[in-house]
Structure formats: structure tokens, C-alpha cells
mmCIF file with all atom_site columns, C-alpha atoms in Angstrom:
data_model
loop_
_atom_site.group_PDB
_atom_site.id
_atom_site.type_symbol
_atom_site.label_atom_id
_atom_site.label_alt_id
_atom_site.label_comp_id
_atom_site.label_asym_id
_atom_site.label_entity_id
_atom_site.label_seq_id
_atom_site.pdbx_PDB_ins_code
_atom_site.Cartn_x
_atom_site.Cartn_y
_atom_site.Cartn_z
_atom_site.occupancy
_atom_site.B_iso_or_equiv
_atom_site.pdbx_formal_charge
_atom_site.auth_seq_id
_atom_site.auth_comp_id
_atom_site.auth_asym_id
_atom_site.auth_atom_id
_atom_site.pdbx_PDB_model_num
ATOM 1   C CA . UNK A 1 1   ? 160.948 42.191 133.848 1.00 79.00 ? 52  UNK A CA 1
ATOM 2   C CA . UNK A 1 2   ? 158.358 42.394 136.762 1.00 92.00 ? 53  UNK A CA 1
ATOM 3   C CA . UNK A 1 3   ? 154.679 43.376 136.259 1.00 92.00 ? 54  UNK A CA 1
ATOM 4   C CA . UNK A 1 4   ? 155.157 47.066 137.348 1.00 92.00 ? 55  UNK A CA 1
ATOM 5   C CA . UNK A 1 5   ? 158.383 47.405 135.011 1.00 93.00 ? 56  UNK A CA 1
ATOM 6   C CA . UNK A 1 6   ? 156.300 45.864 132.213 1.00 93.00 ? 57  UNK A CA 1
ATOM 7   C CA . UNK A 1 7   ? 153.505 48.369 132.693 1.00 93.00 ? 58  UNK A CA 1
ATOM 8   C CA . UNK A 1 8   ? 155.972 51.274 132.884 1.00 93.00 ? 59  UNK A CA 1
ATOM 9   C CA . UNK A 1 9   ? 157.480 50.088 129.602 1.00 93.00 ? 60  UNK A CA 1
ATOM 10  C CA . UNK A 1 10  ? 154.212 49.934 127.831 1.00 94.00 ? 61  UNK A CA 1
ATOM 11  C CA . UNK A 1 11  ? 153.076 53.358 129.232 1.00 93.00 ? 62  UNK A CA 1
ATOM 12  C CA . UNK A 1 12  ? 156.448 55.009 128.241 1.00 92.00 ? 63  UNK A CA 1
ATOM 13  C CA . UNK A 1 13  ? 156.658 53.390 124.795 1.00 93.00 ? 64  UNK A CA 1
ATOM 14  C CA . UNK A 1 14  ? 153.088 54.259 123.807 1.00 94.00 ? 65  UNK A CA 1
ATOM 15  C CA . UNK A 1 15  ? 152.533 57.483 125.702 1.00 94.00 ? 66  UNK A CA 1
ATOM 16  C CA . UNK A 1 16  ? 150.074 55.794 128.004 1.00 95.00 ? 67  UNK A CA 1
ATOM 17  C CA . UNK A 1 17  ? 148.106 54.611 125.127 1.00 95.00 ? 68  UNK A CA 1
ATOM 18  C CA . UNK A 1 18  ? 146.701 58.056 124.451 1.00 96.00 ? 69  UNK A CA 1
ATOM 19  C CA . UNK A 1 19  ? 147.822 58.160 120.747 1.00 97.00 ? 70  UNK A CA 1
ATOM 20  C CA . UNK A 1 20  ? 146.125 54.803 120.155 1.00 96.00 ? 71  UNK A CA 1
ATOM 21  C CA . UNK A 1 21  ? 142.853 56.145 121.834 1.00 98.00 ? 72  UNK A CA 1
ATOM 22  C CA . UNK A 1 22  ? 143.170 59.275 119.653 1.00 98.00 ? 73  UNK A CA 1
ATOM 23  C CA . UNK A 1 23  ? 143.480 57.197 116.460 1.00 98.00 ? 74  UNK A CA 1
ATOM 24  C CA . UNK A 1 24  ? 140.554 55.122 117.585 1.00 97.00 ? 75  UNK A CA 1
ATOM 25  C CA . UNK A 1 25  ? 138.625 58.260 118.104 1.00 98.00 ? 76  UNK A CA 1
ATOM 26  C CA . UNK A 1 26  ? 139.367 59.416 114.535 1.00 98.00 ? 77  UNK A CA 1
ATOM 27  C CA . UNK A 1 27  ? 138.019 56.051 113.080 1.00 98.00 ? 78  UNK A CA 1
ATOM 28  C CA . UNK A 1 28  ? 134.852 56.354 115.240 1.00 98.00 ? 79  UNK A CA 1
ATOM 29  C CA . UNK A 1 29  ? 134.222 59.986 114.025 1.00 98.00 ? 80  UNK A CA 1
ATOM 30  C CA . UNK A 1 30  ? 135.037 59.095 110.358 1.00 98.00 ? 81  UNK A CA 1
ATOM 31  C CA . UNK A 1 31  ? 132.727 56.056 110.502 1.00 98.00 ? 82  UNK A CA 1
ATOM 32  C CA . UNK A 1 32  ? 129.919 57.973 112.131 1.00 97.00 ? 83  UNK A CA 1
ATOM 33  C CA . UNK A 1 33  ? 130.249 60.843 109.666 1.00 98.00 ? 84  UNK A CA 1
ATOM 34  C CA . UNK A 1 34  ? 130.349 58.489 106.767 1.00 98.00 ? 85  UNK A CA 1
ATOM 35  C CA . UNK A 1 35  ? 127.224 56.778 107.947 1.00 97.00 ? 86  UNK A CA 1
ATOM 36  C CA . UNK A 1 36  ? 125.541 60.071 108.278 1.00 97.00 ? 87  UNK A CA 1
ATOM 37  C CA . UNK A 1 37  ? 126.584 61.193 104.771 1.00 98.00 ? 88  UNK A CA 1
ATOM 38  C CA . UNK A 1 38  ? 126.174 58.037 102.888 1.00 97.00 ? 89  UNK A CA 1
ATOM 39  C CA . UNK A 1 39  ? 124.831 54.567 104.149 1.00 96.00 ? 90  UNK A CA 1
ATOM 40  C CA . UNK A 1 40  ? 125.145 52.490 107.299 1.00 95.00 ? 91  UNK A CA 1
ATOM 41  C CA . UNK A 1 41  ? 127.084 49.719 105.607 1.00 95.00 ? 92  UNK A CA 1
ATOM 42  C CA . UNK A 1 42  ? 129.593 52.188 104.290 1.00 97.00 ? 93  UNK A CA 1
ATOM 43  C CA . UNK A 1 43  ? 130.088 53.628 107.754 1.00 97.00 ? 94  UNK A CA 1
ATOM 44  C CA . UNK A 1 44  ? 130.600 50.091 109.068 1.00 96.00 ? 95  UNK A CA 1
ATOM 45  C CA . UNK A 1 45  ? 133.254 49.491 106.369 1.00 96.00 ? 96  UNK A CA 1
ATOM 46  C CA . UNK A 1 46  ? 134.929 52.753 107.242 1.00 97.00 ? 97  UNK A CA 1
ATOM 47  C CA . UNK A 1 47  ? 134.971 51.501 110.873 1.00 96.00 ? 98  UNK A CA 1
ATOM 48  C CA . UNK A 1 48  ? 136.404 48.088 109.947 1.00 95.00 ? 99  UNK A CA 1
ATOM 49  C CA . UNK A 1 49  ? 139.023 49.132 107.516 1.00 96.00 ? 100 UNK A CA 1
ATOM 50  C CA . UNK A 1 50  ? 139.825 52.251 109.629 1.00 96.00 ? 101 UNK A CA 1
ATOM 51  C CA . UNK A 1 51  ? 140.178 50.087 112.667 1.00 94.00 ? 102 UNK A CA 1
ATOM 52  C CA . UNK A 1 52  ? 143.057 48.279 110.892 1.00 94.00 ? 103 UNK A CA 1
ATOM 53  C CA . UNK A 1 53  ? 145.073 51.553 110.986 1.00 96.00 ? 104 UNK A CA 1
ATOM 54  C CA . UNK A 1 54  ? 144.620 52.358 114.628 1.00 95.00 ? 105 UNK A CA 1
ATOM 55  C CA . UNK A 1 55  ? 147.614 50.577 115.960 1.00 94.00 ? 106 UNK A CA 1
ATOM 56  C CA . UNK A 1 56  ? 150.040 51.882 113.186 1.00 95.00 ? 107 UNK A CA 1
ATOM 57  C CA . UNK A 1 57  ? 148.676 55.378 113.525 1.00 97.00 ? 108 UNK A CA 1
ATOM 58  C CA . UNK A 1 58  ? 149.063 55.086 117.366 1.00 96.00 ? 109 UNK A CA 1
ATOM 59  C CA . UNK A 1 59  ? 152.703 54.260 116.942 1.00 95.00 ? 110 UNK A CA 1
ATOM 60  C CA . UNK A 1 60  ? 153.268 57.006 114.434 1.00 96.00 ? 111 UNK A CA 1
ATOM 61  C CA . UNK A 1 61  ? 151.640 59.654 116.946 1.00 96.00 ? 112 UNK A CA 1
ATOM 62  C CA . UNK A 1 62  ? 153.578 58.084 119.735 1.00 94.00 ? 113 UNK A CA 1
ATOM 63  C CA . UNK A 1 63  ? 156.796 58.705 117.874 1.00 95.00 ? 114 UNK A CA 1
ATOM 64  C CA . UNK A 1 64  ? 155.664 62.199 117.034 1.00 94.00 ? 115 UNK A CA 1
ATOM 65  C CA . UNK A 1 65  ? 155.385 62.733 120.783 1.00 92.00 ? 116 UNK A CA 1
ATOM 66  C CA . UNK A 1 66  ? 158.978 61.537 121.170 1.00 91.00 ? 117 UNK A CA 1
ATOM 67  C CA . UNK A 1 67  ? 158.142 58.025 122.375 1.00 93.00 ? 118 UNK A CA 1
ATOM 68  C CA . UNK A 1 68  ? 159.485 54.892 120.765 1.00 90.00 ? 119 UNK A CA 1
ATOM 69  C CA . UNK A 1 69  ? 156.074 53.296 119.810 1.00 89.00 ? 120 UNK A CA 1
ATOM 70  C CA . UNK A 1 70  ? 157.803 49.842 120.587 1.00 93.00 ? 121 UNK A CA 1
ATOM 71  C CA . UNK A 1 71  ? 157.742 48.066 123.770 1.00 92.00 ? 122 UNK A CA 1
ATOM 72  C CA . UNK A 1 72  ? 160.785 46.159 125.064 1.00 94.00 ? 123 UNK A CA 1
ATOM 73  C CA . UNK A 1 73  ? 161.318 42.601 123.743 1.00 93.00 ? 124 UNK A CA 1
ATOM 74  C CA . UNK A 1 74  ? 159.883 40.098 126.099 1.00 91.00 ? 125 UNK A CA 1
ATOM 75  C CA . UNK A 1 75  ? 157.466 42.429 127.853 1.00 95.00 ? 126 UNK A CA 1
ATOM 76  C CA . UNK A 1 76  ? 154.803 39.919 128.906 1.00 92.00 ? 127 UNK A CA 1
ATOM 77  C CA . UNK A 1 77  ? 152.045 42.502 128.620 1.00 94.00 ? 128 UNK A CA 1
ATOM 78  C CA . UNK A 1 78  ? 152.409 42.626 124.923 1.00 90.00 ? 129 UNK A CA 1
ATOM 79  C CA . UNK A 1 79  ? 150.514 39.166 124.854 1.00 89.00 ? 130 UNK A CA 1
ATOM 80  C CA . UNK A 1 80  ? 147.737 40.705 126.749 1.00 90.00 ? 131 UNK A CA 1
ATOM 81  C CA . UNK A 1 81  ? 147.535 43.600 124.317 1.00 88.00 ? 132 UNK A CA 1
ATOM 82  C CA . UNK A 1 82  ? 147.245 41.116 121.415 1.00 87.00 ? 133 UNK A CA 1
ATOM 83  C CA . UNK A 1 83  ? 144.740 38.952 123.092 1.00 88.00 ? 134 UNK A CA 1
ATOM 84  C CA . UNK A 1 84  ? 142.592 41.971 123.801 1.00 89.00 ? 135 UNK A CA 1
ATOM 85  C CA . UNK A 1 85  ? 142.799 42.798 119.941 1.00 87.00 ? 136 UNK A CA 1
ATOM 86  C CA . UNK A 1 86  ? 141.506 39.199 119.162 1.00 90.00 ? 137 UNK A CA 1
ATOM 87  C CA . UNK A 1 87  ? 138.482 40.001 121.450 1.00 90.00 ? 138 UNK A CA 1
ATOM 88  C CA . UNK A 1 88  ? 137.918 43.050 119.459 1.00 90.00 ? 139 UNK A CA 1
ATOM 89  C CA . UNK A 1 89  ? 137.586 41.118 116.202 1.00 90.00 ? 140 UNK A CA 1
ATOM 90  C CA . UNK A 1 90  ? 135.120 38.795 117.776 1.00 93.00 ? 141 UNK A CA 1
ATOM 91  C CA . UNK A 1 91  ? 133.070 41.732 119.012 1.00 92.00 ? 142 UNK A CA 1
ATOM 92  C CA . UNK A 1 92  ? 133.073 43.200 115.491 1.00 92.00 ? 143 UNK A CA 1
ATOM 93  C CA . UNK A 1 93  ? 131.704 40.053 114.191 1.00 93.00 ? 144 UNK A CA 1
ATOM 94  C CA . UNK A 1 94  ? 129.042 39.925 116.760 1.00 95.00 ? 145 UNK A CA 1
ATOM 95  C CA . UNK A 1 95  ? 128.121 43.725 116.128 1.00 94.00 ? 146 UNK A CA 1
ATOM 96  C CA . UNK A 1 96  ? 128.252 43.164 112.352 1.00 92.00 ? 147 UNK A CA 1
ATOM 97  C CA . UNK A 1 97  ? 125.789 40.232 112.765 1.00 94.00 ? 148 UNK A CA 1
ATOM 98  C CA . UNK A 1 98  ? 123.376 42.103 115.053 1.00 93.00 ? 149 UNK A CA 1
ATOM 99  C CA . UNK A 1 99  ? 123.402 44.955 112.602 1.00 92.00 ? 150 UNK A CA 1
ATOM 100 C CA . UNK A 1 100 ? 121.278 42.789 110.316 1.00 92.00 ? 151 UNK A CA 1
ATOM 101 C CA . UNK A 1 101 ? 118.727 42.240 113.120 1.00 94.00 ? 152 UNK A CA 1
ATOM 102 C CA . UNK A 1 102 ? 118.905 45.732 114.684 1.00 94.00 ? 153 UNK A CA 1
ATOM 103 C CA . UNK A 1 103 ? 120.847 48.229 112.641 1.00 93.00 ? 154 UNK A CA 1
ATOM 104 C CA . UNK A 1 104 ? 121.121 50.896 115.337 1.00 94.00 ? 155 UNK A CA 1
ATOM 105 C CA . UNK A 1 105 ? 122.806 48.516 117.760 1.00 96.00 ? 156 UNK A CA 1
ATOM 106 C CA . UNK A 1 106 ? 125.967 48.309 115.852 1.00 96.00 ? 157 UNK A CA 1
ATOM 107 C CA . UNK A 1 107 ? 127.832 51.197 117.457 1.00 97.00 ? 158 UNK A CA 1
ATOM 108 C CA . UNK A 1 108 ? 126.470 50.515 120.930 1.00 97.00 ? 159 UNK A CA 1
ATOM 109 C CA . UNK A 1 109 ? 127.591 46.962 120.792 1.00 97.00 ? 160 UNK A CA 1
ATOM 110 C CA . UNK A 1 110 ? 130.943 48.132 119.716 1.00 97.00 ? 161 UNK A CA 1
ATOM 111 C CA . UNK A 1 111 ? 130.940 50.649 122.618 1.00 97.00 ? 162 UNK A CA 1
ATOM 112 C CA . UNK A 1 112 ? 130.516 47.643 124.918 1.00 97.00 ? 163 UNK A CA 1
ATOM 113 C CA . UNK A 1 113 ? 133.190 45.674 123.395 1.00 96.00 ? 164 UNK A CA 1
ATOM 114 C CA . UNK A 1 114 ? 135.790 48.343 123.136 1.00 96.00 ? 165 UNK A CA 1
ATOM 115 C CA . UNK A 1 115 ? 134.721 49.686 126.739 1.00 97.00 ? 166 UNK A CA 1
ATOM 116 C CA . UNK A 1 116 ? 135.559 46.105 127.829 1.00 95.00 ? 167 UNK A CA 1
ATOM 117 C CA . UNK A 1 117 ? 138.760 46.203 126.114 1.00 95.00 ? 168 UNK A CA 1
ATOM 118 C CA . UNK A 1 118 ? 139.864 49.453 127.823 1.00 96.00 ? 169 UNK A CA 1
ATOM 119 C CA . UNK A 1 119 ? 139.269 47.665 131.121 1.00 96.00 ? 170 UNK A CA 1
ATOM 120 C CA . UNK A 1 120 ? 142.201 45.431 130.219 1.00 94.00 ? 171 UNK A CA 1
ATOM 121 C CA . UNK A 1 121 ? 144.326 48.518 129.137 1.00 95.00 ? 172 UNK A CA 1
ATOM 122 C CA . UNK A 1 122 ? 144.312 49.438 132.966 1.00 94.00 ? 173 UNK A CA 1
ATOM 123 C CA . UNK A 1 123 ? 146.423 46.370 133.485 1.00 94.00 ? 174 UNK A CA 1
ATOM 124 C CA . UNK A 1 124 ? 148.531 46.830 130.382 1.00 94.00 ? 175 UNK A CA 1
ATOM 125 C CA . UNK A 1 125 ? 149.346 50.585 131.156 1.00 94.00 ? 176 UNK A CA 1
ATOM 126 C CA . UNK A 1 126 ? 148.993 50.583 134.772 1.00 93.00 ? 177 UNK A CA 1
ATOM 127 C CA . UNK A 1 127 ? 146.424 53.351 134.595 1.00 94.00 ? 178 UNK A CA 1
ATOM 128 C CA . UNK A 1 128 ? 143.124 53.107 136.445 1.00 93.00 ? 179 UNK A CA 1
ATOM 129 C CA . UNK A 1 129 ? 141.957 55.951 134.242 1.00 94.00 ? 180 UNK A CA 1
ATOM 130 C CA . UNK A 1 130 ? 141.108 53.370 131.662 1.00 97.00 ? 181 UNK A CA 1
ATOM 131 C CA . UNK A 1 131 ? 138.421 51.925 133.959 1.00 97.00 ? 182 UNK A CA 1
ATOM 132 C CA . UNK A 1 132 ? 136.590 55.261 133.573 1.00 98.00 ? 183 UNK A CA 1
ATOM 133 C CA . UNK A 1 133 ? 136.988 55.309 129.848 1.00 98.00 ? 184 UNK A CA 1
ATOM 134 C CA . UNK A 1 134 ? 135.705 51.807 129.584 1.00 98.00 ? 185 UNK A CA 1
ATOM 135 C CA . UNK A 1 135 ? 132.803 52.478 132.039 1.00 98.00 ? 186 UNK A CA 1
ATOM 136 C CA . UNK A 1 136 ? 131.761 55.572 130.156 1.00 98.00 ? 187 UNK A CA 1
ATOM 137 C CA . UNK A 1 137 ? 131.877 53.768 126.780 1.00 98.00 ? 188 UNK A CA 1
ATOM 138 C CA . UNK A 1 138 ? 130.008 50.756 128.271 1.00 97.00 ? 189 UNK A CA 1
ATOM 139 C CA . UNK A 1 139 ? 127.284 52.940 129.821 1.00 98.00 ? 190 UNK A CA 1
ATOM 140 C CA . UNK A 1 140 ? 126.670 54.824 126.557 1.00 97.00 ? 191 UNK A CA 1
ATOM 141 C CA . UNK A 1 141 ? 126.665 51.519 124.828 1.00 97.00 ? 192 UNK A CA 1
ATOM 142 C CA . UNK A 1 142 ? 123.914 50.324 127.223 1.00 97.00 ? 193 UNK A CA 1
ATOM 143 C CA . UNK A 1 143 ? 121.970 53.417 126.601 1.00 97.00 ? 194 UNK A CA 1
ATOM 144 C CA . UNK A 1 144 ? 122.172 52.782 122.788 1.00 95.00 ? 195 UNK A CA 1
ATOM 145 C CA . UNK A 1 145 ? 119.844 49.696 123.402 1.00 94.00 ? 196 UNK A CA 1
ATOM 146 C CA . UNK A 1 146 ? 117.121 51.859 124.953 1.00 94.00 ? 197 UNK A CA 1
ATOM 147 C CA . UNK A 1 147 ? 117.516 55.064 122.772 1.00 91.00 ? 198 UNK A CA 1
ATOM 148 C CA . UNK A 1 148 ? 116.685 55.134 119.031 1.00 83.00 ? 199 UNK A CA 1
ATOM 149 C CA . UNK A 1 149 ? 118.577 58.007 117.443 1.00 87.00 ? 200 UNK A CA 1
ATOM 150 C CA . UNK A 1 150 ? 119.970 57.757 113.902 1.00 92.00 ? 201 UNK A CA 1
ATOM 151 C CA . UNK A 1 151 ? 122.449 54.928 113.131 1.00 94.00 ? 202 UNK A CA 1
ATOM 152 C CA . UNK A 1 152 ? 125.427 57.331 113.108 1.00 96.00 ? 203 UNK A CA 1
ATOM 153 C CA . UNK A 1 153 ? 124.720 59.078 116.401 1.00 97.00 ? 204 UNK A CA 1
ATOM 154 C CA . UNK A 1 154 ? 126.673 56.532 118.654 1.00 97.00 ? 205 UNK A CA 1
ATOM 155 C CA . UNK A 1 155 ? 129.459 56.413 116.123 1.00 97.00 ? 206 UNK A CA 1
ATOM 156 C CA . UNK A 1 156 ? 129.880 60.186 116.776 1.00 98.00 ? 207 UNK A CA 1
ATOM 157 C CA . UNK A 1 157 ? 129.426 59.838 120.531 1.00 98.00 ? 208 UNK A CA 1
ATOM 158 C CA . UNK A 1 158 ? 132.063 56.998 120.659 1.00 98.00 ? 209 UNK A CA 1
ATOM 159 C CA . UNK A 1 159 ? 134.539 59.140 118.717 1.00 98.00 ? 210 UNK A CA 1
ATOM 160 C CA . UNK A 1 160 ? 133.849 62.132 120.821 1.00 98.00 ? 211 UNK A CA 1
ATOM 161 C CA . UNK A 1 161 ? 134.387 60.231 124.242 1.00 98.00 ? 212 UNK A CA 1
ATOM 162 C CA . UNK A 1 162 ? 137.581 58.749 122.881 1.00 98.00 ? 213 UNK A CA 1
ATOM 163 C CA . UNK A 1 163 ? 139.038 62.036 121.535 1.00 98.00 ? 214 UNK A CA 1
ATOM 164 C CA . UNK A 1 164 ? 138.342 63.599 124.925 1.00 98.00 ? 215 UNK A CA 1
ATOM 165 C CA . UNK A 1 165 ? 139.923 60.871 126.837 1.00 98.00 ? 216 UNK A CA 1
ATOM 166 C CA . UNK A 1 166 ? 142.938 60.716 124.431 1.00 97.00 ? 217 UNK A CA 1
ATOM 167 C CA . UNK A 1 167 ? 143.827 64.302 125.280 1.00 97.00 ? 218 UNK A CA 1
ATOM 168 C CA . UNK A 1 168 ? 143.387 63.671 129.042 1.00 96.00 ? 219 UNK A CA 1
ATOM 169 C CA . UNK A 1 169 ? 145.618 60.575 128.929 1.00 96.00 ? 220 UNK A CA 1
ATOM 170 C CA . UNK A 1 170 ? 148.260 62.383 126.979 1.00 95.00 ? 221 UNK A CA 1
ATOM 171 C CA . UNK A 1 171 ? 147.979 65.240 129.423 1.00 94.00 ? 222 UNK A CA 1
ATOM 172 C CA . UNK A 1 172 ? 148.515 62.903 132.312 1.00 91.00 ? 223 UNK A CA 1
ATOM 173 C CA . UNK A 1 173 ? 151.516 61.352 130.722 1.00 89.00 ? 224 UNK A CA 1
ATOM 174 C CA . UNK A 1 174 ? 153.077 64.705 129.988 1.00 86.00 ? 225 UNK A CA 1
ATOM 175 C CA . UNK A 1 175 ? 152.462 65.805 133.593 1.00 86.00 ? 226 UNK A CA 1
ATOM 176 C CA . UNK A 1 176 ? 153.959 62.435 134.838 1.00 80.00 ? 227 UNK A CA 1
ATOM 177 C CA . UNK A 1 177 ? 157.108 63.024 132.478 1.00 70.00 ? 228 UNK A CA 1
ATOM 178 C CA . UNK A 1 178 ? 157.504 66.600 133.988 1.00 68.00 ? 229 UNK A CA 1
ATOM 179 C CA . UNK A 1 179 ? 157.233 65.154 137.508 1.00 71.00 ? 230 UNK A CA 1
ATOM 180 C CA . UNK A 1 180 ? 159.897 62.537 136.875 1.00 66.00 ? 231 UNK A CA 1
ATOM 181 C CA . UNK A 1 181 ? 162.325 65.123 135.476 1.00 56.00 ? 232 UNK A CA 1
ATOM 182 C CA . UNK A 1 182 ? 162.169 67.394 138.515 1.00 54.00 ? 233 UNK A CA 1
#
């Protein structure tokens, strides 16, 4: 399997990653709303534990969209996807640690980490659109260091950005499918 075939397999299997971005957006929003209605720490717990369900939920949504949710065995990009997940856990540890020094930096740090992870998705899915998503999340993450809104604000912003982009990615993939069928 060459690189282009591996990207096509990932894009086809997971609907361009759009369902996973959607699931992630739900977690961001749930975490932000929880932090708003309860406490910062409870919001972070929702973010952490909800994050464990992003991949399974993304697979389920892919299947609902009539995709397999399973890449081909031996796809070399599956290793990159796993490695990017490990970076995410390192970032979560950093964000959680920083939260004890500057609580309002938790979500901005996570925006930077996850934005950086989306740059890798450009290679995994062969979609440069992920550079835009990663850049926008990173930009808002940087803004979070200079603005001082409520703790939950950037959780809601991160969720809104991901939800918007998930719909665009899914639309692009539907359009791509229709073009192939013609």
C-alpha cells in the first residue's frame, strides 16, 4: 500500500475524520458547559473521560454514515494516528498541570495541542483542510493566553470550532463521493 492509497483508505474508512472531529466537538462543548454549570475541575474530568469516547463514537458515526470505521490491516498511517494520540495524552498532562498555576489556560493549552494534532491529520487523511482547522484552534489557543474570559469560554469556543469543521469535512467527503460516482 503506497502513501496515497493509505490516505485514501483512512479517508474512506473514517469519512475523512469528520465524525471524529464531531465527537471531539461534543466533548469540548460538554466540558465547557459542565465547567460553566459546576466547577472547573468537573469540566476537566468531563474533558478527560469524554475524550476516551471520541474514537469509539467517531467509528460509530462513520458506520452510521455508511463507512466501515475500520482501516485496512497494514495501513502504515494507523501508526501515525496512534502516535498522535499519545502526544494528546502528553498535552493533557501539561494542560492539567498548568491548570494549577493558571486555571484559565487549560482550554487554550488543549487548543494548541489538539490544533497541532490536526496538522498530522492532514497527512493521515490527505486533506489540507486539517491545516486550517489546526491553525484556527492554535490561533484561539494563543489568544487564550492574552484574554481572560471565564474558564469555560474556550471550552465552548473549541467545541464550536470543531463542530463547524466536522460538518464541512463531512460535506466535502459527501461531495467527493458524489464526484467519484459520476
